[in-house]
Amino acid sequence: ETGVTQTPRHLVMGMTNKKSLKCEQHLGHNAMYWYKQSAKKPLELMFVYSLEERVENNSVPSRFSPECPNSSHLFLHLHTLQPEDSALYLCASSRSGSTDTQYFGPGTRLTVL
Amino acid sequence: DQQVKQNSPSLSVQEGRISILNCDYTNSMFDYFLWYKKYPAEGPTFLISISSIKDKNEDGRFTVFLNKSAKHLSLHIVPSQPGDSAVYFCAASARGGATNKLIFGTGTLLAVQP
């Protein structure tokens, strides 16, 4: 399998649930990103990991918790979300954290009831 | 305040004609610009980029023009094909920092009519 994959593709969860989104990149990249895309809004950067270290946290609420166990995998742990957190969550990767083009996965469509 | 703006939410073009998608930015520190294409139910796909040291970059049917003094860039697609119908996002970054933080526009939906 090539490129950037994300699972699940669709997720419906209640406000009291705990779930995790998974991202895997098969491109040999060293940097990984989480973005949020809400309706009629630009993609918003949430987190950046470079060489497995979190180098940016864009003022994201603590109910979103990222984890990067190695350079190929990135998780986004979700707990006690709100309905306004419903959005498309996109993962991306790049060769380095500072200069290279980012390549995106297909996204997880999250609905919080 | 949005640093990258795509003021046209949609554009309709006839097959074979030129599509011109526009993007404006406000941050003079941006030095790298990208265009992404997004089909429904898929993630954005990288299309073409341009560094601020250039004013034009061409790749097949796609050409990006950068006007630094106007803080404006545009994507030209010639000739347009029905398969080009998608949402096009403009993105910008200030390279050389600790992270490659891309700032995206809201996108323009291009519809190419057969």
JSON list of C-alpha atoms in Angstrom, two decimals:
[
{"chain": "A", "resi": 1, "resn": "GLU", "atom": "CA", "xyz": [0.00, 0.00, 0.00]},
{"chain": "A", "resi": 2, "resn": "THR", "atom": "CA", "xyz": [1.32, 3.45, -0.88]},
{"chain": "A", "resi": 3, "resn": "GLY", "atom": "CA", "xyz": [0.77, 7.02, 0.21]},
{"chain": "A", "resi": 4, "resn": "VAL", "atom": "CA", "xyz": [-1.05, 8.15, 3.32]},
{"chain": "A", "resi": 5, "resn": "THR", "atom": "CA", "xyz": [-3.89, 6.05, 4.70]},
{"chain": "A", "resi": 6, "resn": "GLN", "atom": "CA", "xyz": [-6.42, 6.91, 7.37]},
{"chain": "A", "resi": 7, "resn": "THR", "atom": "CA", "xyz": [-8.83, 4.76, 9.35]},
{"chain": "A", "resi": 8, "resn": "PRO", "atom": "CA", "xyz": [-11.68, 4.79, 9.91]},
{"chain": "A", "resi": 9, "resn": "ARG", "atom": "CA", "xyz": [-13.01, 6.75, 6.94]},
{"chain": "A", "resi": 10, "resn": "HIS", "atom": "CA", "xyz": [-16.23, 7.55, 8.78]},
{"chain": "A", "resi": 11, "resn": "LEU", "atom": "CA", "xyz": [-16.93, 7.72, 12.53]},
{"chain": "A", "resi": 12, "resn": "VAL", "atom": "CA", "xyz": [-20.04, 8.55, 14.49]},
{"chain": "A", "resi": 13, "resn": "MET", "atom": "CA", "xyz": [-19.61, 8.96, 18.21]},
{"chain": "A", "resi": 14, "resn": "GLY", "atom": "CA", "xyz": [-21.48, 10.26, 21.22]},
{"chain": "A", "resi": 15, "resn": "MET", "atom": "CA", "xyz": [-20.14, 13.03, 23.41]},
{"chain": "A", "resi": 16, "resn": "THR", "atom": "CA", "xyz": [-19.11, 10.61, 26.15]},
{"chain": "A", "resi": 17, "resn": "ASN", "atom": "CA", "xyz": [-17.28, 8.15, 23.90]},
{"chain": "A", "resi": 18, "resn": "LYS", "atom": "CA", "xyz": [-13.56, 7.69, 23.49]},
{"chain": "A", "resi": 19, "resn": "LYS", "atom": "CA", "xyz": [-12.27, 6.88, 20.03]},
{"chain": "A", "resi": 20, "resn": "SER", "atom": "CA", "xyz": [-9.02, 7.12, 18.07]},
{"chain": "A", "resi": 21, "resn": "LEU", "atom": "CA", "xyz": [-8.20, 8.09, 14.51]},
{"chain": "A", "resi": 22, "resn": "LYS", "atom": "CA", "xyz": [-5.25, 6.40, 12.86]},
{"chain": "A", "resi": 23, "resn": "CYS", "atom": "CA", "xyz": [-2.93, 7.62, 10.13]},
{"chain": "A", "resi": 24, "resn": "GLU", "atom": "CA", "xyz": [-0.15, 5.69, 8.44]},
{"chain": "A", "resi": 25, "resn": "GLN", "atom": "CA", "xyz": [2.28, 6.94, 5.83]},
{"chain": "A", "resi": 26, "resn": "HIS", "atom": "CA", "xyz": [4.23, 4.71, 3.48]},
{"chain": "A", "resi": 27, "resn": "LEU", "atom": "CA", "xyz": [6.36, 7.46, 1.93]},
{"chain": "A", "resi": 28, "resn": "GLY", "atom": "CA", "xyz": [9.38, 7.37, 4.24]},
{"chain": "A", "resi": 29, "resn": "HIS", "atom": "CA", "xyz": [8.56, 10.84, 5.54]},
{"chain": "A", "resi": 30, "resn": "ASN", "atom": "CA", "xyz": [9.73, 12.28, 8.85]},
{"chain": "A", "resi": 31, "resn": "ALA", "atom": "CA", "xyz": [6.97, 14.78, 9.59]},
{"chain": "A", "resi": 32, "resn": "MET", "atom": "CA", "xyz": [3.25, 14.19, 10.12]},
{"chain": "A", "resi": 33, "resn": "TYR", "atom": "CA", "xyz": [0.34, 16.56, 10.60]},
{"chain": "A", "resi": 34, "resn": "TRP", "atom": "CA", "xyz": [-3.28, 16.61, 11.73]},
{"chain": "A", "resi": 35, "resn": "TYR", "atom": "CA", "xyz": [-5.68, 19.09, 10.09]},
{"chain": "A", "resi": 36, "resn": "LYS", "atom": "CA", "xyz": [-9.34, 19.81, 10.68]},
{"chain": "A", "resi": 37, "resn": "GLN", "atom": "CA", "xyz": [-11.68, 20.86, 7.89]},
{"chain": "A", "resi": 38, "resn": "SER", "atom": "CA", "xyz": [-15.05, 22.23, 8.92]},
{"chain": "A", "resi": 39, "resn": "ALA", "atom": "CA", "xyz": [-17.74, 23.22, 6.45]},
{"chain": "A", "resi": 40, "resn": "LYS", "atom": "CA", "xyz": [-17.02, 26.49, 4.64]},
{"chain": "A", "resi": 41, "resn": "LYS", "atom": "CA", "xyz": [-13.75, 26.99, 6.53]},
{"chain": "A", "resi": 42, "resn": "PRO", "atom": "CA", "xyz": [-10.11, 26.62, 5.49]},
{"chain": "A", "resi": 43, "resn": "LEU", "atom": "CA", "xyz": [-8.14, 23.59, 6.58]},
{"chain": "A", "resi": 44, "resn": "GLU", "atom": "CA", "xyz": [-6.89, 24.29, 10.09]},
{"chain": "A", "resi": 45, "resn": "LEU", "atom": "CA", "xyz": [-3.58, 22.88, 11.27]},
{"chain": "A", "resi": 46, "resn": "MET", "atom": "CA", "xyz": [-3.95, 21.10, 14.62]},
{"chain": "A", "resi": 47, "resn": "PHE", "atom": "CA", "xyz": [-0.66, 19.34, 15.36]},
{"chain": "A", "resi": 48, "resn": "VAL", "atom": "CA", "xyz": [2.74, 18.82, 13.76]},
{"chain": "A", "resi": 49, "resn": "TYR", "atom": "CA", "xyz": [5.15, 16.03, 14.59]},
{"chain": "A", "resi": 50, "resn": "SER", "atom": "CA", "xyz": [8.70, 16.07, 13.28]},
{"chain": "A", "resi": 51, "resn": "LEU", "atom": "CA", "xyz": [10.91, 13.02, 13.94]},
{"chain": "A", "resi": 52, "resn": "GLU", "atom": "CA", "xyz": [8.26, 11.84, 16.43]},
{"chain": "A", "resi": 53, "resn": "GLU", "atom": "CA", "xyz": [8.48, 15.03, 18.50]},
{"chain": "A", "resi": 54, "resn": "ARG", "atom": "CA", "xyz": [5.47, 17.33, 18.69]},
{"chain": "A", "resi": 55, "resn": "VAL", "atom": "CA", "xyz": [6.71, 20.63, 17.35]},
{"chain": "A", "resi": 56, "resn": "GLU", "atom": "CA", "xyz": [3.42, 22.47, 17.09]},
{"chain": "A", "resi": 57, "resn": "ASN", "atom": "CA", "xyz": [0.12, 22.47, 18.91]},
{"chain": "A", "resi": 58, "resn": "ASN", "atom": "CA", "xyz": [-2.16, 25.04, 17.37]},
{"chain": "A", "resi": 59, "resn": "SER", "atom": "CA", "xyz": [-4.20, 25.87, 20.48]},
{"chain": "A", "resi": 60, "resn": "VAL", "atom": "CA", "xyz": [-6.22, 22.70, 20.18]},
{"chain": "A", "resi": 61, "resn": "PRO", "atom": "CA", "xyz": [-8.54, 21.75, 23.10]},
{"chain": "A", "resi": 62, "resn": "SER", "atom": "CA", "xyz": [-7.27, 18.99, 25.33]},
{"chain": "A", "resi": 63, "resn": "ARG", "atom": "CA", "xyz": [-10.13, 16.70, 24.31]},
{"chain": "A", "resi": 64, "resn": "PHE", "atom": "CA", "xyz": [-7.94, 16.05, 21.23]},
{"chain": "A", "resi": 65, "resn": "SER", "atom": "CA", "xyz": [-4.78, 14.15, 22.13]},
{"chain": "A", "resi": 66, "resn": "PRO", "atom": "CA", "xyz": [-2.23, 13.23, 19.44]},
{"chain": "A", "resi": 67, "resn": "GLU", "atom": "CA", "xyz": [0.26, 10.39, 19.60]},
{"chain": "A", "resi": 68, "resn": "CYS", "atom": "CA", "xyz": [3.15, 9.63, 17.27]},
{"chain": "A", "resi": 69, "resn": "PRO", "atom": "CA", "xyz": [4.76, 6.31, 18.26]},
{"chain": "A", "resi": 70, "resn": "ASN", "atom": "CA", "xyz": [7.07, 6.28, 15.22]},
{"chain": "A", "resi": 71, "resn": "SER", "atom": "CA", "xyz": [7.61, 8.25, 12.03]},
{"chain": "A", "resi": 72, "resn": "SER", "atom": "CA", "xyz": [5.10, 6.15, 10.07]},
{"chain": "A", "resi": 73, "resn": "HIS", "atom": "CA", "xyz": [2.13, 6.30, 12.43]},
{"chain": "A", "resi": 74, "resn": "LEU", "atom": "CA", "xyz": [0.07, 9.09, 13.90]},
{"chain": "A", "resi": 75, "resn": "PHE", "atom": "CA", "xyz": [-3.00, 8.84, 16.11]},
{"chain": "A", "resi": 76, "resn": "LEU", "atom": "CA", "xyz": [-5.58, 11.33, 17.26]},
{"chain": "A", "resi": 77, "resn": "HIS", "atom": "CA", "xyz": [-7.29, 10.24, 20.47]},
{"chain": "A", "resi": 78, "resn": "LEU", "atom": "CA", "xyz": [-10.74, 11.75, 21.00]},
{"chain": "A", "resi": 79, "resn": "HIS", "atom": "CA", "xyz": [-12.68, 12.01, 24.26]},
{"chain": "A", "resi": 80, "resn": "THR", "atom": "CA", "xyz": [-15.71, 13.98, 25.43]},
{"chain": "A", "resi": 81, "resn": "LEU", "atom": "CA", "xyz": [-16.06, 15.74, 22.10]},
{"chain": "A", "resi": 82, "resn": "GLN", "atom": "CA", "xyz": [-18.69, 18.35, 21.32]},
{"chain": "A", "resi": 83, "resn": "PRO", "atom": "CA", "xyz": [-21.05, 18.43, 18.29]},
{"chain": "A", "resi": 84, "resn": "GLU", "atom": "CA", "xyz": [-19.07, 21.37, 16.89]},
{"chain": "A", "resi": 85, "resn": "ASP", "atom": "CA", "xyz": [-16.07, 19.03, 16.60]},
{"chain": "A", "resi": 86, "resn": "SER", "atom": "CA", "xyz": [-17.85, 17.28, 13.74]},
{"chain": "A", "resi": 87, "resn": "ALA", "atom": "CA", "xyz": [-15.60, 17.76, 10.72]},
{"chain": "A", "resi": 88, "resn": "LEU", "atom": "CA", "xyz": [-13.26, 16.07, 8.27]},
{"chain": "A", "resi": 89, "resn": "TYR", "atom": "CA", "xyz": [-9.97, 15.23, 9.96]},
{"chain": "A", "resi": 90, "resn": "LEU", "atom": "CA", "xyz": [-7.04, 15.01, 7.58]},
{"chain": "A", "resi": 91, "resn": "CYS", "atom": "CA", "xyz": [-3.59, 13.58, 8.15]},
{"chain": "A", "resi": 92, "resn": "ALA", "atom": "CA", "xyz": [-0.60, 14.64, 6.07]},
{"chain": "A", "resi": 93, "resn": "SER", "atom": "CA", "xyz": [3.09, 13.84, 5.92]},
{"chain": "A", "resi": 94, "resn": "SER", "atom": "CA", "xyz": [6.21, 15.43, 4.44]},
{"chain": "A", "resi": 95, "resn": "ARG", "atom": "CA", "xyz": [9.88, 14.56, 4.19]},
{"chain": "A", "resi": 96, "resn": "SER", "atom": "CA", "xyz": [10.88, 17.16, 6.70]},
{"chain": "A", "resi": 97, "resn": "GLY", "atom": "CA", "xyz": [9.02, 19.41, 9.06]},
{"chain": "A", "resi": 98, "resn": "SER", "atom": "CA", "xyz": [10.10, 22.66, 7.54]},
{"chain": "A", "resi": 99, "resn": "THR", "atom": "CA", "xyz": [10.33, 22.77, 3.78]},
{"chain": "A", "resi": 100, "resn": "ASP", "atom": "CA", "xyz": [8.73, 19.96, 1.89]},
{"chain": "A", "resi": 101, "resn": "THR", "atom": "CA", "xyz": [5.38, 19.49, 0.23]},
{"chain": "A", "resi": 102, "resn": "GLN", "atom": "CA", "xyz": [2.75, 17.81, 2.38]},
{"chain": "A", "resi": 103, "resn": "TYR", "atom": "CA", "xyz": [0.84, 14.78, 1.11]},
{"chain": "A", "resi": 104, "resn": "PHE", "atom": "CA", "xyz": [-2.61, 14.11, 2.49]},
{"chain": "A", "resi": 105, "resn": "GLY", "atom": "CA", "xyz": [-4.61, 11.06, 3.41]},
{"chain": "A", "resi": 106, "resn": "PRO", "atom": "CA", "xyz": [-8.30, 10.67, 2.45]},
{"chain": "A", "resi": 107, "resn": "GLY", "atom": "CA", "xyz": [-9.54, 11.91, 5.81]},
{"chain": "A", "resi": 108, "resn": "THR", "atom": "CA", "xyz": [-11.91, 10.67, 8.51]},
{"chain": "A", "resi": 109, "resn": "ARG", "atom": "CA", "xyz": [-15.41, 12.15, 8.45]},
{"chain": "A", "resi": 110, "resn": "LEU", "atom": "CA", "xyz": [-16.31, 12.53, 12.14]},
{"chain": "A", "resi": 111, "resn": "THR", "atom": "CA", "xyz": [-19.83, 13.15, 13.40]},
{"chain": "A", "resi": 112, "resn": "VAL", "atom": "CA", "xyz": [-20.36, 13.87, 17.09]},
{"chain": "A", "resi": 113, "resn": "LEU", "atom": "CA", "xyz": [-23.94, 13.37, 18.28]},
{"chain": "B", "resi": 1, "resn": "ASP", "atom": "CA", "xyz": [-8.15, 37.28, 10.00]},
{"chain": "B", "resi": 2, "resn": "GLN", "atom": "CA", "xyz": [-7.58, 35.05, 6.98]},
{"chain": "B", "resi": 3, "resn": "GLN", "atom": "CA", "xyz": [-4.06, 35.26, 5.63]},
{"chain": "B", "resi": 4, "resn": "VAL", "atom": "CA", "xyz": [-4.88, 33.35, 2.44]},
{"chain": "B", "resi": 5, "resn": "LYS", "atom": "CA", "xyz": [-8.04, 34.23, 0.58]},
{"chain": "B", "resi": 6, "resn": "GLN", "atom": "CA", "xyz": [-9.82, 32.64, -2.34]},
{"chain": "B", "resi": 7, "resn": "ASN", "atom": "CA", "xyz": [-12.61, 35.06, -3.03]},
{"chain": "B", "resi": 8, "resn": "SER", "atom": "CA", "xyz": [-14.41, 32.99, -5.66]},
{"chain": "B", "resi": 9, "resn": "PRO", "atom": "CA", "xyz": [-16.19, 30.05, -4.05]},
{"chain": "B", "resi": 10, "resn": "SER", "atom": "CA", "xyz": [-16.99, 28.57, -7.44]},
{"chain": "B", "resi": 11, "resn": "LEU", "atom": "CA", "xyz": [-16.08, 28.77, -11.12]},
{"chain": "B", "resi": 12, "resn": "SER", "atom": "CA", "xyz": [-17.69, 27.20, -14.18]},
{"chain": "B", "resi": 13, "resn": "VAL", "atom": "CA", "xyz": [-15.74, 26.76, -17.42]},
{"chain": "B", "resi": 14, "resn": "GLN", "atom": "CA", "xyz": [-16.38, 25.04, -20.75]},
{"chain": "B", "resi": 15, "resn": "GLU", "atom": "CA", "xyz": [-14.24, 22.05, -21.65]},
{"chain": "B", "resi": 16, "resn": "GLY", "atom": "CA", "xyz": [-11.21, 23.08, -23.69]},
{"chain": "B", "resi": 17, "resn": "ARG", "atom": "CA", "xyz": [-11.19, 26.64, -22.39]},
{"chain": "B", "resi": 18, "resn": "ILE", "atom": "CA", "xyz": [-8.86, 28.16, -19.81]},
{"chain": "B", "resi": 19, "resn": "SER", "atom": "CA", "xyz": [-9.65, 27.98, -16.08]},
{"chain": "B", "resi": 20, "resn": "ILE", "atom": "CA", "xyz": [-8.13, 30.71, -13.93]},
{"chain": "B", "resi": 21, "resn": "LEU", "atom": "CA", "xyz": [-8.27, 30.32, -10.17]},
{"chain": "B", "resi": 22, "resn": "ASN", "atom": "CA", "xyz": [-7.13, 33.20, -8.00]},
{"chain": "B", "resi": 23, "resn": "CYS", "atom": "CA", "xyz": [-5.62, 33.50, -4.54]},
{"chain": "B", "resi": 24, "resn": "ASP", "atom": "CA", "xyz": [-4.56, 36.50, -2.46]},
{"chain": "B", "resi": 25, "resn": "TYR", "atom": "CA", "xyz": [-2.41, 36.56, 0.64]},
{"chain": "B", "resi": 26, "resn": "THR", "atom": "CA", "xyz": [-1.60, 39.16, 3.25]},
{"chain": "B", "resi": 27, "resn": "ASN", "atom": "CA", "xyz": [1.54, 37.88, 5.00]},
{"chain": "B", "resi": 28, "resn": "SER", "atom": "CA", "xyz": [4.69, 39.17, 3.28]},
{"chain": "B", "resi": 29, "resn": "MET", "atom": "CA", "xyz": [6.73, 36.48, 5.06]},
{"chain": "B", "resi": 30, "resn": "PHE", "atom": "CA", "xyz": [5.15, 33.75, 2.90]},
{"chain": "B", "resi": 31, "resn": "ASP", "atom": "CA", "xyz": [7.73, 32.45, 0.46]},
{"chain": "B", "resi": 32, "resn": "TYR", "atom": "CA", "xyz": [6.29, 29.17, -0.79]},
{"chain": "B", "resi": 33, "resn": "PHE", "atom": "CA", "xyz": [2.90, 28.63, -2.36]},
{"chain": "B", "resi": 34, "resn": "LEU", "atom": "CA", "xyz": [1.05, 25.48, -3.33]},
{"chain": "B", "resi": 35, "resn": "TRP", "atom": "CA", "xyz": [-2.12, 24.45, -5.07]},
{"chain": "B", "resi": 36, "resn": "TYR", "atom": "CA", "xyz": [-4.01, 21.34, -4.01]},
{"chain": "B", "resi": 37, "resn": "LYS", "atom": "CA", "xyz": [-6.94, 19.68, -5.73]},
{"chain": "B", "resi": 38, "resn": "LYS", "atom": "CA", "xyz": [-9.62, 17.85, -3.78]},
{"chain": "B", "resi": 39, "resn": "TYR", "atom": "CA", "xyz": [-12.26, 15.45, -5.03]},
{"chain": "B", "resi": 40, "resn": "PRO", "atom": "CA", "xyz": [-15.24, 14.57, -2.81]},
{"chain": "B", "resi": 41, "resn": "ALA", "atom": "CA", "xyz": [-14.46, 11.88, -0.21]},
{"chain": "B", "resi": 42, "resn": "GLU", "atom": "CA", "xyz": [-10.72, 12.18, -0.87]},
{"chain": "B", "resi": 43, "resn": "GLY", "atom": "CA", "xyz": [-7.91, 14.13, 0.75]},
{"chain": "B", "resi": 44, "resn": "PRO", "atom": "CA", "xyz": [-6.27, 17.09, -1.02]},
{"chain": "B", "resi": 45, "resn": "THR", "atom": "CA", "xyz": [-3.81, 16.11, -3.73]},
{"chain": "B", "resi": 46, "resn": "PHE", "atom": "CA", "xyz": [-0.72, 18.22, -4.36]},
{"chain": "B", "resi": 47, "resn": "LEU", "atom": "CA", "xyz": [-0.86, 19.82, -7.79]},
{"chain": "B", "resi": 48, "resn": "ILE", "atom": "CA", "xyz": [1.86, 22.42, -8.25]},
{"chain": "B", "resi": 49, "resn": "SER", "atom": "CA", "xyz": [3.98, 24.80, -6.18]},
{"chain": "B", "resi": 50, "resn": "ILE", "atom": "CA", "xyz": [6.03, 27.94, -6.62]},
{"chain": "B", "resi": 51, "resn": "SER", "atom": "CA", "xyz": [8.79, 29.54, -4.62]},
{"chain": "B", "resi": 52, "resn": "SER", "atom": "CA", "xyz": [8.85, 33.30, -4.13]},
{"chain": "B", "resi": 53, "resn": "ILE", "atom": "CA", "xyz": [12.07, 33.54, -6.13]},
{"chain": "B", "resi": 54, "resn": "LYS", "atom": "CA", "xyz": [10.06, 32.69, -9.25]},
{"chain": "B", "resi": 55, "resn": "ASP", "atom": "CA", "xyz": [7.08, 34.32, -10.88]},
{"chain": "B", "resi": 56, "resn": "LYS", "atom": "CA", "xyz": [5.92, 31.35, -12.94]},
{"chain": "B", "resi": 57, "resn": "ASN", "atom": "CA", "xyz": [5.99, 27.58, -12.72]},
{"chain": "B", "resi": 58, "resn": "GLU", "atom": "CA", "xyz": [4.57, 25.29, -15.35]},
{"chain": "B", "resi": 59, "resn": "ASP", "atom": "CA", "xyz": [3.70, 21.60, -15.25]},
{"chain": "B", "resi": 60, "resn": "GLY", "atom": "CA", "xyz": [1.83, 20.28, -18.26]},
{"chain": "B", "resi": 61, "resn": "ARG", "atom": "CA", "xyz": [-1.60, 21.90, -18.44]},
{"chain": "B", "resi": 62, "resn": "PHE", "atom": "CA", "xyz": [-1.08, 23.66, -15.11]},
{"chain": "B", "resi": 63, "resn": "THR", "atom": "CA", "xyz": [0.74, 26.97, -14.64]},
{"chain": "B", "resi": 64, "resn": "VAL", "atom": "CA", "xyz": [1.00, 28.98, -11.46]},
{"chain": "B", "resi": 65, "resn": "PHE", "atom": "CA", "xyz": [1.79, 32.70, -11.61]},
{"chain": "B", "resi": 66, "resn": "LEU", "atom": "CA", "xyz": [3.02, 34.68, -8.63]},
{"chain": "B", "resi": 67, "resn": "ASN", "atom": "CA", "xyz": [2.82, 38.47, -8.34]},
{"chain": "B", "resi": 68, "resn": "LYS", "atom": "CA", "xyz": [4.66, 39.30, -5.13]},
{"chain": "B", "resi": 69, "resn": "SER", "atom": "CA", "xyz": [4.03, 43.02, -5.25]},
{"chain": "B", "resi": 70, "resn": "ALA", "atom": "CA", "xyz": [0.29, 42.40, -5.44]},
{"chain": "B", "resi": 71, "resn": "LYS", "atom": "CA", "xyz": [0.47, 39.40, -3.06]},
{"chain": "B", "resi": 72, "resn": "HIS", "atom": "CA", "xyz": [-1.50, 37.45, -5.61]},
{"chain": "B", "resi": 73, "resn": "LEU", "atom": "CA", "xyz": [-1.15, 34.09, -7.26]},
{"chain": "B", "resi": 74, "resn": "SER", "atom": "CA", "xyz": [-3.21, 32.32, -9.86]},
{"chain": "B", "resi": 75, "resn": "LEU", "atom": "CA", "xyz": [-3.53, 28.83, -11.27]},
{"chain": "B", "resi": 76, "resn": "HIS", "atom": "CA", "xyz": [-4.17, 28.46, -14.99]},
{"chain": "B", "resi": 77, "resn": "ILE", "atom": "CA", "xyz": [-5.47, 25.20, -16.40]},
{"chain": "B", "resi": 78, "resn": "VAL", "atom": "CA", "xyz": [-5.30, 24.94, -20.19]},
{"chain": "B", "resi": 79, "resn": "PRO", "atom": "CA", "xyz": [-7.15, 23.22, -21.73]},
{"chain": "B", "resi": 80, "resn": "SER", "atom": "CA", "xyz": [-9.68, 22.46, -19.03]},
{"chain": "B", "resi": 81, "resn": "GLN", "atom": "CA", "xyz": [-11.07, 18.92, -18.90]},
{"chain": "B", "resi": 82, "resn": "PRO", "atom": "CA", "xyz": [-14.16, 17.52, -17.14]},
{"chain": "B", "resi": 83, "resn": "GLY", "atom": "CA", "xyz": [-11.83, 15.50, -14.87]},
{"chain": "B", "resi": 84, "resn": "ASP", "atom": "CA", "xyz": [-10.45, 18.77, -13.54]},
{"chain": "B", "resi": 85, "resn": "SER", "atom": "CA", "xyz": [-13.76, 19.41, -11.78]},
{"chain": "B", "resi": 86, "resn": "ALA", "atom": "CA", "xyz": [-12.84, 19.56, -8.09]},
{"chain": "B", "resi": 87, "resn": "VAL", "atom": "CA", "xyz": [-12.21, 21.96, -5.24]},
{"chain": "B", "resi": 88, "resn": "TYR", "atom": "CA", "xyz": [-8.88, 23.79, -5.58]},
{"chain": "B", "resi": 89, "resn": "PHE", "atom": "CA", "xyz": [-7.10, 25.02, -2.47]},
{"chain": "B", "resi": 90, "resn": "CYS", "atom": "CA", "xyz": [-4.36, 27.59, -2.40]},
{"chain": "B", "resi": 91, "resn": "ALA", "atom": "CA", "xyz": [-1.85, 27.30, 0.46]},
{"chain": "B", "resi": 92, "resn": "ALA", "atom": "CA", "xyz": [1.12, 29.35, 1.62]},
{"chain": "B", "resi": 93, "resn": "SER", "atom": "CA", "xyz": [3.97, 28.93, 4.07]},
{"chain": "B", "resi": 94, "resn": "ALA", "atom": "CA", "xyz": [7.00, 30.74, 5.42]},
{"chain": "B", "resi": 95, "resn": "ARG", "atom": "CA", "xyz": [9.74, 28.16, 4.94]},
{"chain": "B", "resi": 96, "resn": "GLY", "atom": "CA", "xyz": [12.83, 27.93, 7.05]},
{"chain": "B", "resi": 97, "resn": "GLY", "atom": "CA", "xyz": [10.96, 27.99, 10.32]},
{"chain": "B", "resi": 98, "resn": "ALA", "atom": "CA", "xyz": [10.76, 25.12, 12.76]},
{"chain": "B", "resi": 99, "resn": "THR", "atom": "CA", "xyz": [7.67, 23.71, 11.11]},
{"chain": "B", "resi": 100, "resn": "ASN", "atom": "CA", "xyz": [6.15, 23.71, 7.65]},
{"chain": "B", "resi": 101, "resn": "LYS", "atom": "CA", "xyz": [2.94, 25.42, 8.66]},
{"chain": "B", "resi": 102, "resn": "LEU", "atom": "CA", "xyz": [0.67, 25.66, 5.65]},
{"chain": "B", "resi": 103, "resn": "ILE", "atom": "CA", "xyz": [-2.08, 28.27, 5.68]},
{"chain": "B", "resi": 104, "resn": "PHE", "atom": "CA", "xyz": [-4.95, 27.33, 3.40]},
{"chain": "B", "resi": 105, "resn": "GLY", "atom": "CA", "xyz": [-7.60, 29.30, 1.61]},
{"chain": "B", "resi": 106, "resn": "THR", "atom": "CA", "xyz": [-11.25, 28.25, 1.70]},
{"chain": "B", "resi": 107, "resn": "GLY", "atom": "CA", "xyz": [-11.12, 26.69, -1.77]},
{"chain": "B", "resi": 108, "resn": "THR", "atom": "CA", "xyz": [-12.74, 27.28, -5.15]},
{"chain": "B", "resi": 109, "resn": "LEU", "atom": "CA", "xyz": [-15.06, 24.70, -6.67]},
{"chain": "B", "resi": 110, "resn": "LEU", "atom": "CA", "xyz": [-14.25, 24.34, -10.36]},
{"chain": "B", "resi": 111, "resn": "ALA", "atom": "CA", "xyz": [-16.86, 22.81, -12.64]},
{"chain": "B", "resi": 112, "resn": "VAL", "atom": "CA", "xyz": [-15.72, 22.01, -16.17]},
{"chain": "B", "resi": 113, "resn": "GLN", "atom": "CA", "xyz": [-18.73, 21.56, -18.45]},
{"chain": "B", "resi": 114, "resn": "PRO", "atom": "CA", "xyz": [-18.43, 19.05, -21.31]}
]
